[in-house]
mmCIF file of C-alpha atoms in Angstrom:
data_model
loop_
_atom_site.group_PDB
_atom_site.id
_atom_site.type_symbol
_atom_site.label_atom_id
_atom_site.label_comp_id
_atom_site.label_asym_id
_atom_site.label_seq_id
_atom_site.Cartn_x
_atom_site.Cartn_y
_atom_site.Cartn_z
ATOM 1 C CA MET A 16 1.894 -5.452 22.268
ATOM 2 C CA SER A 17 3.803 -8.297 23.922
ATOM 3 C CA HIS A 18 7.123 -6.961 22.602
ATOM 4 C CA ILE A 19 6.342 -3.553 24.144
ATOM 5 C CA LEU A 20 5.462 -5.279 27.429
ATOM 6 C CA ARG A 21 8.791 -7.162 27.452
ATOM 7 C CA LYS A 22 10.804 -4.033 26.655
ATOM 8 C CA PHE A 23 8.993 -2.035 29.336
ATOM 9 C CA GLN A 24 9.505 -4.712 31.987
ATOM 10 C CA GLN A 25 13.196 -5.086 31.091
ATOM 11 C CA ALA A 26 13.831 -1.336 31.146
ATOM 12 C CA SER A 27 11.809 -0.500 34.271
ATOM 13 C CA LYS A 28 12.234 -3.745 36.248
ATOM 14 C CA THR A 29 8.476 -3.449 36.906
ATOM 15 C CA VAL A 30 5.910 -6.171 36.252
ATOM 16 C CA VAL A 31 2.695 -4.968 34.611
ATOM 17 C CA SER A 32 -0.053 -6.723 32.659
ATOM 18 C CA ILE A 33 -0.594 -6.566 28.931
ATOM 19 C CA ASN A 34 -3.947 -4.870 29.642
ATOM 20 C CA THR A 35 -2.129 -2.041 31.453
ATOM 21 C CA ILE A 36 0.101 -1.512 28.416
ATOM 22 C CA ARG A 37 -2.968 -1.484 26.114
ATOM 23 C CA LYS A 38 -4.832 1.010 28.305
ATOM 24 C CA GLU A 39 -1.851 3.357 28.549
ATOM 25 C CA ALA A 40 -1.241 3.157 24.810
ATOM 26 C CA HIS A 41 -4.914 3.999 24.239
ATOM 27 C CA LEU A 42 -4.669 7.009 26.574
ATOM 28 C CA LEU A 43 -1.650 8.202 24.554
ATOM 29 C CA GLY A 44 -3.726 8.064 21.359
ATOM 30 C CA PHE A 45 -2.674 4.664 19.974
ATOM 31 C CA HIS A 46 -5.625 2.619 18.784
ATOM 32 C CA GLY A 47 -5.670 -0.943 17.518
ATOM 33 C CA CYS A 48 -6.657 -1.366 13.889
ATOM 34 C CA ALA A 49 -6.033 -3.718 11.017
ATOM 35 C CA ALA A 50 -2.893 -2.778 9.088
ATOM 36 C CA ASP A 51 -3.576 -1.597 5.543
ATOM 37 C CA HIS A 52 -2.098 -3.694 2.755
ATOM 38 C CA LYS A 53 0.009 -1.604 0.421
ATOM 39 C CA PRO A 54 2.205 -2.694 -2.456
ATOM 40 C CA LEU A 55 5.796 -3.346 -1.479
ATOM 41 C CA ILE A 56 7.801 -0.409 -2.839
ATOM 42 C CA ARG A 57 11.524 -0.707 -2.398
ATOM 43 C CA LYS A 58 13.598 2.279 -1.311
ATOM 44 C CA THR A 59 15.092 2.696 -4.807
ATOM 45 C CA ASN A 60 11.594 2.853 -6.321
ATOM 46 C CA ARG A 61 10.394 5.327 -3.668
ATOM 47 C CA THR A 62 13.402 7.518 -4.478
ATOM 48 C CA ALA A 63 12.726 7.263 -8.231
ATOM 49 C CA ARG A 64 9.034 8.127 -7.728
ATOM 50 C CA LEU A 65 9.909 11.180 -5.638
ATOM 51 C CA ARG A 66 12.443 12.306 -8.274
ATOM 52 C CA TRP A 67 9.762 11.876 -10.994
ATOM 53 C CA CYS A 68 7.224 13.897 -8.995
ATOM 54 C CA LYS A 69 9.673 16.714 -8.366
ATOM 55 C CA ALA A 70 10.617 16.809 -12.055
ATOM 56 C CA LEU A 71 6.949 17.215 -13.065
ATOM 57 C CA GLN A 72 5.679 19.411 -10.230
ATOM 58 C CA ASN A 73 5.715 22.541 -12.402
ATOM 59 C CA TRP A 74 3.965 21.023 -15.431
ATOM 60 C CA THR A 75 1.116 23.094 -16.825
ATOM 61 C CA VAL A 76 -2.462 21.893 -17.192
ATOM 62 C CA ASP A 77 -1.919 21.679 -20.966
ATOM 63 C CA GLU A 78 1.037 19.337 -20.460
ATOM 64 C CA TRP A 79 -0.989 17.075 -18.146
ATOM 65 C CA LYS A 80 -3.821 16.990 -20.711
ATOM 66 C CA GLN A 81 -1.516 14.984 -23.009
ATOM 67 C CA VAL A 82 -0.925 12.193 -20.463
ATOM 68 C CA LEU A 83 -2.522 8.760 -20.713
ATOM 69 C CA MET A 84 -3.146 7.280 -17.245
ATOM 70 C CA SER A 85 -3.663 3.673 -16.216
ATOM 71 C CA ASP A 86 -4.516 1.863 -13.024
ATOM 72 C CA GLU A 87 -4.689 -1.784 -12.155
ATOM 73 C CA SER A 88 -6.213 -3.826 -9.372
ATOM 74 C CA ARG A 89 -5.617 -7.466 -8.481
ATOM 75 C CA CYS A 90 -8.179 -9.934 -7.157
ATOM 76 C CA ASN A 91 -7.032 -13.204 -5.547
ATOM 77 C CA LEU A 92 -9.236 -16.128 -6.516
ATOM 78 C CA ASP A 93 -7.794 -18.875 -4.325
ATOM 79 C CA GLN A 94 -6.501 -17.271 -1.145
ATOM 80 C CA LEU A 95 -7.649 -14.871 1.519
ATOM 81 C CA ASP A 96 -5.553 -11.884 2.446
ATOM 82 C CA GLY A 97 -5.121 -12.153 6.206
ATOM 83 C CA ARG A 98 -5.450 -9.209 8.556
ATOM 84 C CA VAL A 99 -2.631 -7.954 10.747
ATOM 85 C CA ARG A 100 -3.400 -5.779 13.758
ATOM 86 C CA VAL A 101 -1.214 -2.769 14.531
ATOM 87 C CA ARG A 102 -1.328 0.070 17.021
ATOM 88 C CA CYS A 103 -0.911 3.557 15.657
ATOM 89 C CA MET A 104 -2.349 7.025 15.929
ATOM 90 C CA SER A 105 -4.978 7.861 13.319
ATOM 91 C CA ARG A 106 -2.635 10.245 11.474
ATOM 92 C CA GLU A 107 -0.024 7.442 11.228
ATOM 93 C CA ARG A 108 -2.277 4.995 9.346
ATOM 94 C CA PHE A 109 -0.227 5.064 6.128
ATOM 95 C CA LEU A 110 3.237 5.131 7.689
ATOM 96 C CA HIS A 111 5.446 2.222 6.644
ATOM 97 C CA ALA A 112 5.406 0.779 10.198
ATOM 98 C CA CYS A 113 1.573 0.685 10.215
ATOM 99 C CA THR A 114 1.036 -1.114 6.906
ATOM 100 C CA VAL A 115 1.618 -4.631 5.609
ATOM 101 C CA PRO A 116 3.526 -4.828 2.327
ATOM 102 C CA THR A 117 1.907 -6.966 -0.350
ATOM 103 C CA VAL A 118 3.689 -8.711 -3.174
ATOM 104 C CA LYS A 119 1.871 -9.635 -6.373
ATOM 105 C CA LEU A 120 3.110 -13.192 -6.825
ATOM 106 C CA GLY A 121 1.575 -16.608 -7.299
ATOM 107 C CA GLY A 122 -1.941 -17.947 -7.023
ATOM 108 C CA SER A 123 -4.914 -17.538 -9.337
ATOM 109 C CA VAL A 124 -5.543 -13.879 -9.953
ATOM 110 C CA ILE A 125 -7.550 -11.641 -12.214
ATOM 111 C CA ILE A 126 -6.113 -8.204 -12.884
ATOM 112 C CA SER A 127 -8.404 -5.390 -13.969
ATOM 113 C CA LEU A 128 -6.648 -2.676 -15.947
ATOM 114 C CA GLY A 129 -8.237 0.659 -16.726
ATOM 115 C CA ILE A 130 -6.792 3.279 -19.078
ATOM 116 C CA PHE A 131 -8.029 6.872 -19.293
ATOM 117 C CA SER A 132 -7.137 10.423 -20.236
ATOM 118 C CA LEU A 133 -8.698 13.820 -19.709
ATOM 119 C CA TYR A 134 -10.666 13.399 -22.928
ATOM 120 C CA ARG A 135 -12.054 9.884 -22.620
ATOM 121 C CA LEU A 136 -12.215 6.625 -20.743
ATOM 122 C CA GLY A 137 -10.539 3.593 -22.233
ATOM 123 C CA LEU A 138 -11.648 0.019 -21.887
ATOM 124 C CA LEU A 139 -11.633 -1.890 -18.631
ATOM 125 C CA ILE A 140 -9.507 -4.934 -19.438
ATOM 126 C CA LEU A 141 -9.557 -8.172 -17.427
ATOM 127 C CA ILE A 142 -6.323 -10.141 -17.469
ATOM 128 C CA HIS A 143 -6.147 -13.718 -16.180
ATOM 129 C CA GLY A 144 -2.736 -14.404 -14.685
ATOM 130 C CA LYS A 145 0.399 -12.310 -14.787
ATOM 131 C CA ILE A 146 1.186 -9.132 -16.682
ATOM 132 C CA ASN A 147 4.650 -7.984 -17.679
ATOM 133 C CA THR A 148 6.137 -5.063 -19.604
ATOM 134 C CA ASP A 149 5.637 -6.706 -23.002
ATOM 135 C CA SER A 150 1.983 -7.646 -22.456
ATOM 136 C CA TYR A 151 1.310 -4.212 -20.922
ATOM 137 C CA SER A 152 2.800 -2.516 -24.011
ATOM 138 C CA ILE A 153 0.644 -4.666 -26.320
ATOM 139 C CA ILE A 154 -2.477 -3.632 -24.390
ATOM 140 C CA LEU A 155 -1.571 0.078 -24.637
ATOM 141 C CA VAL A 156 -0.911 -0.128 -28.379
ATOM 142 C CA GLY A 157 -4.212 -1.928 -28.894
#
């Protein structure tokens, strides 16, 4: 909020308090909340993901039945993920400017990896440390 206060005072040549800026922002629909942590996805990866989605948007249900899905989640064992406060409207919660990018590097971590398809659930696998393409492929093959 302090950067908004400075910009306002420079542009308007008017001195106001930080509380005035907060109140006016609230009246305009901006509410303070903790920024969501989302994985850092570079522009090239966002573009590739969008291209992939568009290429598969007309797939049939039978085609999707043949897909094996996976999901992973990371748990930090030796550090806390700090909170960052942002001001945004409720519909803006997942905009890039209202989130904090996270990078999966360093520290002691446990990764849980789940694999599933339409027909069955796979195992829930716990991985201590890092995972790369080779180790991921070994897990998928079994």
